[in-house]
JSON list of C-alpha atoms in Angstrom, two decimals:
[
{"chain": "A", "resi": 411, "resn": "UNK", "atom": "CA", "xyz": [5.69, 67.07, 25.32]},
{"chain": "A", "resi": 412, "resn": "UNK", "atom": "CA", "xyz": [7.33, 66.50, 21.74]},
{"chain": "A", "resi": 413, "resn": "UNK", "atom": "CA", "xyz": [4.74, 64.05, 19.83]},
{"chain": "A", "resi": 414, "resn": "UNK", "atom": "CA", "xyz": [6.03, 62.45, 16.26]},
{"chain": "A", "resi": 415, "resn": "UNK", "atom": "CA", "xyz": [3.69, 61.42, 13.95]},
{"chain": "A", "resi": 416, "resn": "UNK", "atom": "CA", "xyz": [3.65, 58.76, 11.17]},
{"chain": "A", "resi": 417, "resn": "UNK", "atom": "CA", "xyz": [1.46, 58.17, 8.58]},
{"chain": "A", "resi": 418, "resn": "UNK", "atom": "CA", "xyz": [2.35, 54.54, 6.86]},
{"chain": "A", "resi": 419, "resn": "UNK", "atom": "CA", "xyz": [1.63, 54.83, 3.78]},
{"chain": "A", "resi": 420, "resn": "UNK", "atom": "CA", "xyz": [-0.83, 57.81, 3.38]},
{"chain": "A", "resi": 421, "resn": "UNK", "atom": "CA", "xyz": [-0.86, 61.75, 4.19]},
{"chain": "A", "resi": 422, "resn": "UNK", "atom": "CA", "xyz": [-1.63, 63.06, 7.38]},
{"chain": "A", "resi": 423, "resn": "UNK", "atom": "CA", "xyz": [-3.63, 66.52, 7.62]},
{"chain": "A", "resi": 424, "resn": "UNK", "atom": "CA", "xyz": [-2.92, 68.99, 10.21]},
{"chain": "A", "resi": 425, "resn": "UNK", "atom": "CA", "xyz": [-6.26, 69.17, 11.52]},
{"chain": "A", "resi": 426, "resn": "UNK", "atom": "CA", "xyz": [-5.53, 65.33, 12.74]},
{"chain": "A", "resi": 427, "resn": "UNK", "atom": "CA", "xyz": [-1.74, 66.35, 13.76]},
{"chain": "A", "resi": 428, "resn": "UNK", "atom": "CA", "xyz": [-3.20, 68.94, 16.13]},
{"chain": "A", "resi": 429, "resn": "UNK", "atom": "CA", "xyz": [-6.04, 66.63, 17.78]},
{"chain": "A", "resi": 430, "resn": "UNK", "atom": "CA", "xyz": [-3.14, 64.08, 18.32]},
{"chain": "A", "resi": 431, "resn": "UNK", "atom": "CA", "xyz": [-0.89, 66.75, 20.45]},
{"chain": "A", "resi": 432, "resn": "UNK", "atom": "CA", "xyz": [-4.11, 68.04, 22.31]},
{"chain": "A", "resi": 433, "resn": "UNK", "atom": "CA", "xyz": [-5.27, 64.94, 23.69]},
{"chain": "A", "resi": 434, "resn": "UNK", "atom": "CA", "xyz": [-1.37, 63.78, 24.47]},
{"chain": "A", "resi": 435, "resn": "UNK", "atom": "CA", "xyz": [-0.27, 66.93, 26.40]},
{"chain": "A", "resi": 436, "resn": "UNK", "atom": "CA", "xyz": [-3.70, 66.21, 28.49]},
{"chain": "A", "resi": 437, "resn": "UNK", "atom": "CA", "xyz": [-1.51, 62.80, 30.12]},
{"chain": "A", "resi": 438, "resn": "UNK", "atom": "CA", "xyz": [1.37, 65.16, 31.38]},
{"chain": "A", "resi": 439, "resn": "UNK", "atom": "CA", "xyz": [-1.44, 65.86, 34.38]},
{"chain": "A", "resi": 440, "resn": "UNK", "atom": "CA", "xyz": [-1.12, 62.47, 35.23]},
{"chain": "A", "resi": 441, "resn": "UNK", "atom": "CA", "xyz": [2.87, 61.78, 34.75]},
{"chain": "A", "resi": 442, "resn": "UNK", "atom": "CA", "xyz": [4.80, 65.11, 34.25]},
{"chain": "A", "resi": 443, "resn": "UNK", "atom": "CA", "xyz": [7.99, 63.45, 33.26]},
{"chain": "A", "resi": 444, "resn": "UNK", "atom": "CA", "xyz": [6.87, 61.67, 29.65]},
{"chain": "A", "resi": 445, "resn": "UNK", "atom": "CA", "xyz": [9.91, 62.94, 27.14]},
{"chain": "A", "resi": 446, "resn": "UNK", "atom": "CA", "xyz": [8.27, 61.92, 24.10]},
{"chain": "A", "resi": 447, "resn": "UNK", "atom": "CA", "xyz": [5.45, 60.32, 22.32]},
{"chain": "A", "resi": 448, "resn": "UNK", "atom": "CA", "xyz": [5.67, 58.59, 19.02]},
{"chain": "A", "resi": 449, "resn": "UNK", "atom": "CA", "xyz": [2.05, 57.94, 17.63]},
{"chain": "A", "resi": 450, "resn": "UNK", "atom": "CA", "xyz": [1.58, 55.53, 14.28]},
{"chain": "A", "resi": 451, "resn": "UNK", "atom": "CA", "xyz": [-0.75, 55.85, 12.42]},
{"chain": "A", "resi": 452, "resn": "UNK", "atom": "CA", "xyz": [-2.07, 52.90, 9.67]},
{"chain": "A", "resi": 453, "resn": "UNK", "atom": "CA", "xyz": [-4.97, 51.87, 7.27]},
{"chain": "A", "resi": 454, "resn": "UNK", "atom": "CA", "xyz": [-5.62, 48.28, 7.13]},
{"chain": "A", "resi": 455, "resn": "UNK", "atom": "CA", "xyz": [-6.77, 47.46, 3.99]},
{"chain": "A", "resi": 456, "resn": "UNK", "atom": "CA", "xyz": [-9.78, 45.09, 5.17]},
{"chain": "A", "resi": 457, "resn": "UNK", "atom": "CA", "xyz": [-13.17, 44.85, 4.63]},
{"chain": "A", "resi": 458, "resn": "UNK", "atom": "CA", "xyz": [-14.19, 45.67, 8.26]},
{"chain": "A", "resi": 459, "resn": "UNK", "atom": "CA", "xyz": [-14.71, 49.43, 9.26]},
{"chain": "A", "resi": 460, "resn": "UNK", "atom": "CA", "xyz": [-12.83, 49.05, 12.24]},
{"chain": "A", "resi": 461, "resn": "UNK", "atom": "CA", "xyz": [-9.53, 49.32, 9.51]},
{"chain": "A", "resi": 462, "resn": "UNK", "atom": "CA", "xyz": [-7.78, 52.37, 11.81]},
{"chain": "A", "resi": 463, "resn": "UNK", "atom": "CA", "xyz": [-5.02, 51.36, 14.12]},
{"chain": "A", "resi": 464, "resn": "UNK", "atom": "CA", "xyz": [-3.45, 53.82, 16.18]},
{"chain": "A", "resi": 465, "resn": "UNK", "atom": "CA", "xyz": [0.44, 52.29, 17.81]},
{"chain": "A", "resi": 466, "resn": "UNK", "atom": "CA", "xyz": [1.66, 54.82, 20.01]},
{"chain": "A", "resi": 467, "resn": "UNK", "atom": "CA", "xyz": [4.59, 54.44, 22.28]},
{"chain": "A", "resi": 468, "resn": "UNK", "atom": "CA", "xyz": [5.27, 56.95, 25.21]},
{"chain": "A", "resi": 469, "resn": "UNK", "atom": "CA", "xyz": [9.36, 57.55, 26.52]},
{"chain": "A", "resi": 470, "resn": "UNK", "atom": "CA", "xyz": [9.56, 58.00, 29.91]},
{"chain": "A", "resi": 471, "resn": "UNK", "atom": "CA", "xyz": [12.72, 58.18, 32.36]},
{"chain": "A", "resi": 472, "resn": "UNK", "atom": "CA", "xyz": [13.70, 54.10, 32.76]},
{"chain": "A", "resi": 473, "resn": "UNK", "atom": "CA", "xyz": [10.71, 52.95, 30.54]},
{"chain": "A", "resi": 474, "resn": "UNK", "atom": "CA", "xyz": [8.81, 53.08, 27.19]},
{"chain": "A", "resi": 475, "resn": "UNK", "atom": "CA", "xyz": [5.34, 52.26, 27.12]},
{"chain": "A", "resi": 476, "resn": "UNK", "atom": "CA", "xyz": [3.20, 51.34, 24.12]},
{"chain": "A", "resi": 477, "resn": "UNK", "atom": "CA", "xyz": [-0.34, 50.87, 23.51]},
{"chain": "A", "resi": 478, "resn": "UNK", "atom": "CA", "xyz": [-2.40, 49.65, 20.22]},
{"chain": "A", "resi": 479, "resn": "UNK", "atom": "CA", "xyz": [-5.82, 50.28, 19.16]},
{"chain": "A", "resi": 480, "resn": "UNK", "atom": "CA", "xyz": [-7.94, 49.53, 16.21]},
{"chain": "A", "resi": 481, "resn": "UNK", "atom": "CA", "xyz": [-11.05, 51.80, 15.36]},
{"chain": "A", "resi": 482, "resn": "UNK", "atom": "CA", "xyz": [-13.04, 52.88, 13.37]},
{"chain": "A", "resi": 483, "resn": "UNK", "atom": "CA", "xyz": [-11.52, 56.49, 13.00]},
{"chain": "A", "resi": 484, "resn": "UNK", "atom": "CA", "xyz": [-8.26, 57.47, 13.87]},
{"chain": "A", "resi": 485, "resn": "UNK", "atom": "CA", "xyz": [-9.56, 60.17, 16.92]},
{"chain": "A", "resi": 486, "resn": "UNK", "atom": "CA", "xyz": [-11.60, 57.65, 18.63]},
{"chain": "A", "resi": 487, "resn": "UNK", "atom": "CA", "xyz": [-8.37, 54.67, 18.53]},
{"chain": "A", "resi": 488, "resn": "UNK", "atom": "CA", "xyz": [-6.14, 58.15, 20.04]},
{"chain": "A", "resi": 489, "resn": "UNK", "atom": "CA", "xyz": [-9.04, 58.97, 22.92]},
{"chain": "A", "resi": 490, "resn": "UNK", "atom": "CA", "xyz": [-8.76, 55.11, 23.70]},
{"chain": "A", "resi": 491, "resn": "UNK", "atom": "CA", "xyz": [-5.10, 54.77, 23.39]},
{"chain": "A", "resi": 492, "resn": "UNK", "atom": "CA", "xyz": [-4.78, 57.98, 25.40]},
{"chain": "A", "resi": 493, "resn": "UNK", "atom": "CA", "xyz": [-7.22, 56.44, 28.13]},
{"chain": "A", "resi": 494, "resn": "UNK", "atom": "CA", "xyz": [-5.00, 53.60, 28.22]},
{"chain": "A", "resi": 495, "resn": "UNK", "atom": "CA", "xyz": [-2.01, 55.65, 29.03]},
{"chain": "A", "resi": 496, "resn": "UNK", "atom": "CA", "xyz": [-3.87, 57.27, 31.70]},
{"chain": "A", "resi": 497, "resn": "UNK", "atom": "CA", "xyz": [-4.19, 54.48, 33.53]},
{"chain": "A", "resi": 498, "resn": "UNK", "atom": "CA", "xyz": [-0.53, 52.64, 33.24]},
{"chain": "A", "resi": 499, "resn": "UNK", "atom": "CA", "xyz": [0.98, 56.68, 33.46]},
{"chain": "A", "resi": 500, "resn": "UNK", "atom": "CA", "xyz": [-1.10, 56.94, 37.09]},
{"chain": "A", "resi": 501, "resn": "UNK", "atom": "CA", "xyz": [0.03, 52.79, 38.44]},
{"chain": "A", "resi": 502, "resn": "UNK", "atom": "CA", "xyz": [3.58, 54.42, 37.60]},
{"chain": "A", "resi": 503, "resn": "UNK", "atom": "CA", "xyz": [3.17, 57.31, 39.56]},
{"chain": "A", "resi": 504, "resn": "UNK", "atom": "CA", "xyz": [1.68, 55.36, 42.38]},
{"chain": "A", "resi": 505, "resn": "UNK", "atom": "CA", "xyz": [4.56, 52.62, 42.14]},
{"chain": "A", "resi": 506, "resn": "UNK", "atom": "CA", "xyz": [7.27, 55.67, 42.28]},
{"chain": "A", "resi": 507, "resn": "UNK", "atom": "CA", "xyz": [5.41, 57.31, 45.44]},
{"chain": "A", "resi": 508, "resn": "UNK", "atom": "CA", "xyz": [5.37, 54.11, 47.01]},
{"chain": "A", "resi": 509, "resn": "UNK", "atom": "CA", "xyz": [9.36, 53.42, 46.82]},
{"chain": "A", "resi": 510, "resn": "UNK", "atom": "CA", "xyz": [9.78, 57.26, 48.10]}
]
């Protein structure tokens, strides 16, 4: 699965790139047709440490889905976001099998 990244406003570094592709390839086990992922990443400038959102937005055939989450590092807003997916990637699935 292609996944684009984007940093607003800051740098991203590769080690953070690579743990973003990693835990997205893990949802083409649950939906094998995803085209692309686009993942945002911001830092909102607050005084709370939960100042890490994570937007991403999944293309699949017919639909895009998109999920937001707001941690307190950018990994554990992707796990969550990525958990997310799992779920509305496997009521898809189901949905498809049951039109079949």
């Amino acid at each position: 699965m292609k996944v684009n990244v984007h940093a607003v406003n800051f740098t991203v570094d590769r080690k953070l790139v690579d743990f973003i592709q990693e835990r997205m390839d893990k949802l083409e086990k649950y939906y094998d047709k995803v085209v692309t992922a686009d993942v945002f990443l911001k830092v909102e400038s607050t005084s709370e440490k939960e100042n890490k959102i994570v937007e991403m937005k999944i293309h699949v055939p017919g639909d895009d889905f998109m999920v937001k989450k707001q941690c307190k590092t950018f990994e554990e807003a992707v796990d969550q976001a990525r958990e997310s997916f799992e779920r509305i990637l496997m009521k898809r699935k189901e949905k498809i099998r049951t039109h079949l």
